[in-house]
């Protein structure tokens, strides 16, 4: 669609709104309240995580099963995603398209054979590491190691079956290695600029450039501790988001920037896990525990007007809201 002449409301309504990753706790029974808020906020697509290195790897399977059942039972509002066509159908029918992702290749239990299994079950994206180094390579709170031979094999298999390779939570060396190893565009679904705010979960310019050079996209994330130093109350959440978007657009070009909200409502399970797994969340980097400062999902649609007011064209805004990530998904999934 030609979006150039649309007003702000129509631009949002007529754009694909893509959340490359939300942070809902992967637990059975599912708590779908966050997903329902994402749908009501007007998103077209979201990827929700079904497992991460912090939990036993086998636990992903009952979570996937619960999502598949729940999505089937709520087909009046949600569509499970196999390919980009499902996202376009969701937009047409006013539903939320949902796919699944995994954070950390520990979920593969040491074998690339499981990549295709997860793909068949609806997983469309894997980020290799969750903060701490694992058998795939280096995490952002690890020793800045790079991709291992196993990690390289996993990328080859993901490229083959059609899954997005995600460099979030990785070390700087790791995400650059991943960009070099992948034959398809990679993504960094939820991270902000480390130049603007030096938190290890954010990415340096070289990482953003490596991702973009594959044709990939970086998702700006709505977690306050990754947006600015604690106590920076001068800027609104929206201003902080726009600052990071603006910076990355100037660095790598607006066609390589999108949104990965990491949105979730904090559950008791998540709070107690933070307490127990301090090796994944070193307290010096997570001083407020499990309350990372999740920005309300309802704030994100306001980016349309905020970016437009900064002089971004409708085409560019629509790309950041979702078309950029959808382009890269199509190149990987089809
Ligand atoms: Zn994450």
Coordinates of C-alpha atoms and ligand atoms in Angstrom, one line a residue:
X1 CA 0.0 0.0 0.0
X2 CA 1.1 3.6 -0.7
X3 CA 1.3 5.0 2.8
X4 CA 2.8 8.4 1.8
X5 CA -0.5 10.4 2.1
X6 CA -2.0 8.8 5.1
X7 CA -2.6 10.8 8.4
X8 CA -1.1 9.4 11.6
X9 CA -4.1 7.4 12.7
X10 CA -4.6 5.8 9.3
X11 CA -0.8 5.2 9.0
X12 CA -0.9 3.1 12.2
X13 CA -4.1 1.3 11.1
X14 CA -2.6 0.5 7.7
X15 CA 0.8 -0.6 8.9
X16 CA 2.0 -4.0 10.0
X17 CA 2.9 -3.5 13.7
X18 CA 5.6 -6.0 14.6
X19 CA 6.8 -6.8 18.1
X20 CA 9.9 -8.9 17.4
X21 CA 10.0 -10.3 21.0
X22 CA 7.9 -10.0 24.1
X23 CA 9.1 -11.2 27.4
X24 CA 6.2 -13.2 28.8
X25 CA 7.4 -15.8 31.3
X26 CA 7.5 -19.3 29.6
X27 CA 5.5 -21.2 32.2
X28 CA 2.5 -23.6 32.3
X29 CA -0.2 -22.6 33.0
X30 CA 0.2 -19.8 30.6
X31 CA -0.5 -16.3 31.7
X32 CA -1.9 -14.7 28.5
X33 CA -2.9 -11.3 30.0
X34 CA 0.2 -9.7 28.5
X35 CA -0.6 -11.2 25.1
X36 CA -4.1 -9.8 25.3
X37 CA -2.8 -6.3 26.1
X38 CA -0.4 -6.6 23.1
X39 CA -3.4 -7.5 20.9
X40 CA -5.6 -4.7 22.2
X41 CA -2.7 -2.1 21.7
X42 CA -3.1 -2.8 18.0
X43 CA -0.1 -5.0 17.2
X44 CA -0.3 -7.3 14.2
X45 CA 2.4 -9.7 15.2
X46 CA 4.3 -10.8 18.2
X47 CA 7.0 -13.4 19.0
X48 CA 6.6 -14.8 22.4
X49 CA 9.4 -16.9 24.1
X50 CA 8.7 -20.5 25.1
X51 CA 12.0 -21.2 26.8
X52 CA 15.3 -19.8 27.8
X53 CA 18.6 -21.0 29.2
X54 CA 17.6 -20.2 32.8
X55 CA 15.0 -23.0 32.8
X56 CA 15.4 -26.7 32.1
X57 CA 15.5 -27.1 28.3
X58 CA 12.7 -29.8 28.2
X59 CA 10.3 -27.3 29.8
X60 CA 9.9 -25.6 26.4
X61 CA 7.8 -28.5 25.1
X62 CA 4.8 -28.2 27.5
X63 CA 4.9 -24.4 27.0
X64 CA 4.8 -24.8 23.2
X65 CA 1.9 -27.3 23.6
X66 CA 0.0 -24.9 25.8
X67 CA 0.4 -22.1 23.4
X68 CA -0.6 -24.2 20.4
X69 CA -3.8 -25.3 22.2
X70 CA -4.6 -21.9 23.5
X71 CA -4.1 -20.3 20.1
X72 CA -6.4 -22.9 18.5
X73 CA -9.0 -22.2 21.1
X74 CA -8.9 -18.5 20.6
X75 CA -8.8 -18.4 16.8
X76 CA -11.3 -15.5 16.7
X77 CA -8.6 -13.2 18.0
X78 CA -5.2 -14.9 17.3
X79 CA -3.4 -16.7 14.5
X80 CA -0.4 -19.0 14.9
X81 CA 2.3 -18.0 12.4
X82 CA 4.0 -20.3 9.9
X83 CA 4.9 -17.7 7.4
X84 CA 4.5 -14.0 6.5
X85 CA 1.2 -14.8 4.8
X86 CA -0.3 -15.5 8.2
X87 CA 0.8 -12.1 9.4
X88 CA -0.9 -10.4 6.5
X89 CA -4.0 -12.5 7.2
X90 CA -4.0 -11.4 10.8
X91 CA -3.8 -7.7 9.7
X92 CA -6.7 -8.2 7.3
X93 CA -8.8 -9.9 9.9
X94 CA -8.0 -7.7 12.8
X95 CA -6.2 -10.5 14.8
X96 CA -2.9 -10.9 16.4
X97 CA -0.4 -13.2 14.7
X98 CA 1.7 -15.1 17.2
X99 CA 4.9 -17.1 16.7
X100 CA 7.3 -18.5 19.2
X101 CA 11.0 -18.0 20.0
X102 CA 13.6 -19.5 22.2
X103 CA 16.4 -17.6 24.1
X104 CA 19.5 -19.8 24.3
X105 CA 20.6 -22.9 22.4
X106 CA 20.7 -25.0 25.5
X107 CA 17.1 -25.8 24.3
X108 CA 18.8 -27.9 21.6
X109 CA 20.4 -30.2 24.2
X110 CA 23.5 -30.4 22.1
X111 CA 22.0 -31.5 18.8
X112 CA 21.1 -29.5 15.7
X113 CA 18.4 -32.1 15.0
X114 CA 16.0 -30.3 17.3
X115 CA 16.1 -27.1 15.2
X116 CA 13.7 -28.6 12.7
X117 CA 11.6 -30.1 15.5
X118 CA 11.1 -26.7 17.0
X119 CA 10.4 -25.2 13.6
X120 CA 7.7 -27.7 12.9
X121 CA 6.1 -26.8 16.3
X122 CA 6.0 -23.1 15.4
X123 CA 9.3 -21.6 16.7
X124 CA 10.5 -19.1 14.2
X125 CA 13.4 -17.4 16.0
X126 CA 16.2 -18.4 18.3
X127 CA 18.6 -16.1 20.1
X128 CA 21.7 -18.1 20.8
X129 CA 22.7 -17.1 24.3
X130 CA 20.8 -15.9 27.4
X131 CA 23.3 -13.5 29.1
X132 CA 25.7 -16.3 30.3
X133 CA 28.0 -18.1 27.9
X134 CA 26.6 -21.4 26.6
X135 CA 27.5 -24.2 24.2
X136 CA 26.6 -21.9 21.2
X137 CA 28.9 -19.0 22.2
X138 CA 29.3 -15.9 24.4
X139 CA 26.7 -14.0 26.4
X140 CA 26.5 -10.3 27.2
X141 CA 27.4 -11.1 30.9
X142 CA 30.0 -13.7 29.9
X143 CA 33.6 -13.5 28.7
X144 CA 33.1 -11.9 25.3
X145 CA 33.7 -15.2 23.5
X146 CA 32.4 -15.8 20.0
X147 CA 30.5 -18.4 18.1
X148 CA 31.5 -22.0 18.8
X149 CA 31.6 -24.8 16.1
X150 CA 28.3 -26.0 17.5
X151 CA 26.8 -22.5 17.2
X152 CA 28.0 -22.4 13.6
X153 CA 26.3 -25.7 12.9
X154 CA 23.1 -24.4 14.5
X155 CA 23.1 -21.3 12.3
X156 CA 23.6 -23.4 9.2
X157 CA 20.6 -25.6 10.2
X158 CA 18.4 -22.5 11.1
X159 CA 19.2 -21.0 7.6
X160 CA 18.2 -24.3 6.1
X161 CA 14.9 -24.8 7.8
X162 CA 14.0 -21.1 7.8
X163 CA 14.3 -19.6 11.2
X164 CA 15.5 -16.1 12.3
X165 CA 18.9 -15.9 13.9
X166 CA 18.8 -13.5 16.8
X167 CA 21.8 -11.9 18.3
X168 CA 20.1 -10.4 21.4
X169 CA 21.7 -11.2 24.9
X170 CA 25.0 -12.1 23.1
X171 CA 28.5 -10.8 23.6
X172 CA 29.8 -8.2 21.1
X173 CA 32.1 -10.7 19.5
X174 CA 29.3 -13.3 19.4
X175 CA 26.8 -11.2 17.5
X176 CA 29.4 -10.1 15.0
X177 CA 30.4 -13.7 14.4
X178 CA 26.8 -14.6 14.0
X179 CA 26.3 -12.0 11.3
X180 CA 29.3 -13.3 9.4
X181 CA 28.2 -16.9 9.7
X182 CA 24.6 -16.6 8.6
X183 CA 23.8 -16.9 4.9
X184 CA 20.6 -14.9 5.5
X185 CA 19.9 -11.6 7.3
X186 CA 20.1 -11.8 11.1
X187 CA 18.2 -9.8 13.7
X188 CA 18.9 -8.4 17.1
X189 CA 15.3 -8.4 18.3
X190 CA 15.5 -6.5 21.6
X191 CA 18.5 -4.3 22.4
X192 CA 19.3 -0.6 22.5
X193 CA 22.4 1.5 21.7
X194 CA 25.2 1.0 24.1
X195 CA 26.7 4.3 23.0
X196 CA 23.7 6.1 24.4
X197 CA 23.4 3.9 27.5
X198 CA 26.3 1.6 28.5
X199 CA 24.4 -1.5 29.7
X200 CA 25.9 -4.9 28.7
X201 CA 22.5 -5.9 27.2
X202 CA 22.8 -3.1 24.8
X203 CA 24.8 -3.2 21.6
X204 CA 27.9 -1.2 20.4
X205 CA 27.9 0.4 17.0
X206 CA 30.0 -2.4 15.4
X207 CA 27.3 -5.0 16.4
X208 CA 24.5 -2.9 14.9
X209 CA 26.5 -2.4 11.7
X210 CA 27.3 -6.1 11.5
X211 CA 23.6 -6.9 11.8
X212 CA 22.5 -4.3 9.3
X213 CA 25.2 -5.4 6.8
X214 CA 23.5 -8.8 6.5
X215 CA 20.3 -6.9 5.6
X216 CA 19.0 -7.4 9.1
X217 CA 17.1 -5.4 11.6
X218 CA 17.6 -4.2 15.2
X219 CA 14.6 -4.0 17.5
X220 CA 14.6 -1.1 20.0
X221 CA 13.4 -2.4 23.3
X222 CA 11.1 -0.9 25.9
X223 CA 12.9 -1.7 29.1
X224 CA 13.9 1.3 31.2
X225 CA 17.2 -0.1 32.5
X226 CA 18.3 -0.5 28.9
X227 CA 17.1 3.0 27.8
X228 CA 18.8 5.3 30.3
X229 CA 20.6 5.5 33.6
X230 CA 18.4 5.1 36.7
X231 CA 17.1 8.4 37.9
X232 CA 17.0 10.0 34.5
X233 CA 13.5 11.3 35.0
X234 CA 13.9 14.2 32.7
X235 CA 12.8 12.3 29.6
X236 CA 9.6 10.4 29.1
X237 CA 9.7 6.7 28.1
X238 CA 8.6 7.7 24.6
X239 CA 11.4 10.3 24.3
X240 CA 13.9 7.7 25.4
X241 CA 12.6 5.2 22.8
X242 CA 12.8 7.7 20.1
X243 CA 16.3 8.7 21.1
X244 CA 17.5 5.1 20.5
X245 CA 15.5 4.7 17.3
X246 CA 16.9 8.0 16.0
X247 CA 20.5 7.0 16.9
X248 CA 20.3 3.6 15.2
X249 CA 18.5 5.1 12.1
X250 CA 21.4 7.5 11.6
X251 CA 24.0 4.8 12.2
X252 CA 22.7 2.0 10.0
X253 CA 19.7 3.5 8.1
X254 CA 16.0 3.4 9.0
X255 CA 15.3 0.3 7.0
X256 CA 17.4 -1.7 9.6
X257 CA 15.4 -0.5 12.7
X258 CA 12.3 -2.0 14.3
X259 CA 10.7 -2.7 17.6
X260 CA 11.1 -5.6 20.1
X261 CA 9.2 -4.5 23.2
X262 CA 10.3 -7.3 25.6
X263 CA 7.0 -6.4 27.2
X264 CA 5.7 -8.6 30.1
X265 CA 3.8 -8.3 33.3
X266 CA 6.0 -9.3 36.2
X267 CA 4.9 -12.6 37.7
X268 CA 5.8 -14.1 41.1
X269 CA 7.6 -16.9 39.2
X270 CA 9.8 -14.4 37.4
X271 CA 10.6 -12.4 40.6
X272 CA 11.6 -15.5 42.5
X273 CA 13.7 -16.7 39.5
X274 CA 15.6 -13.4 39.5
X275 CA 16.4 -14.0 43.2
X276 CA 17.8 -17.5 42.5
X277 CA 19.6 -17.1 39.2
X278 CA 21.9 -14.2 39.9
X279 CA 24.5 -15.6 37.5
X280 CA 22.1 -14.8 34.7
X281 CA 21.2 -11.4 36.1
X282 CA 24.3 -10.0 37.9
X283 CA 22.9 -7.7 40.6
X284 CA 25.3 -4.9 39.6
X285 CA 23.5 -4.7 36.2
X286 CA 20.0 -5.4 37.6
X287 CA 19.8 -3.3 40.7
X288 CA 16.0 -3.3 40.9
X289 CA 15.7 -7.1 40.6
X290 CA 13.0 -8.4 38.3
X291 CA 11.4 -5.0 37.9
X292 CA 13.5 -4.0 34.8
X293 CA 11.0 -1.2 34.1
X294 CA 8.8 -2.7 31.4
X295 CA 7.3 0.2 29.5
X296 CA 3.5 -0.2 29.1
X297 CA 2.7 -1.8 25.7
X298 CA 0.1 0.9 25.2
X299 CA 2.9 3.5 24.8
X300 CA 4.3 1.9 21.6
X301 CA 1.6 3.0 19.2
X302 CA 2.4 6.6 20.1
X303 CA 5.8 6.1 18.3
X304 CA 3.9 6.7 15.1
X305 CA 3.2 10.4 15.9
X306 CA 6.5 10.9 17.8
X307 CA 8.6 9.7 14.8
X308 CA 6.4 11.6 12.4
X309 CA 6.9 14.8 14.4
X310 CA 10.7 14.3 14.1
X311 CA 10.4 14.5 10.4
X312 CA 10.4 10.8 9.5
X313 CA 8.4 10.1 6.4
X314 CA 5.3 7.8 6.5
X315 CA 7.2 5.1 4.6
X316 CA 10.1 5.2 7.1
X317 CA 7.7 5.2 10.1
X318 CA 5.8 2.2 8.7
X319 CA 9.0 0.4 8.1
X320 CA 10.1 0.9 11.7
X321 CA 6.7 -0.1 13.1
X322 CA 6.9 -3.5 11.3
X323 CA 7.6 -3.6 7.5
X324 CA 11.4 -3.9 8.1
X325 CA 11.1 -6.9 10.4
X326 CA 8.6 -8.5 8.1
X327 CA 10.9 -8.1 5.1
X328 CA 13.7 -10.0 7.0
X329 CA 11.2 -12.6 8.3
X330 CA 10.1 -13.3 4.7
X331 CA 13.7 -13.7 3.6
X332 CA 14.3 -16.3 6.4
X333 CA 11.0 -18.1 6.7
X334 CA 10.0 -18.7 3.1
Ligands
LIG1 ZN1 15.4 -11.4 26.1

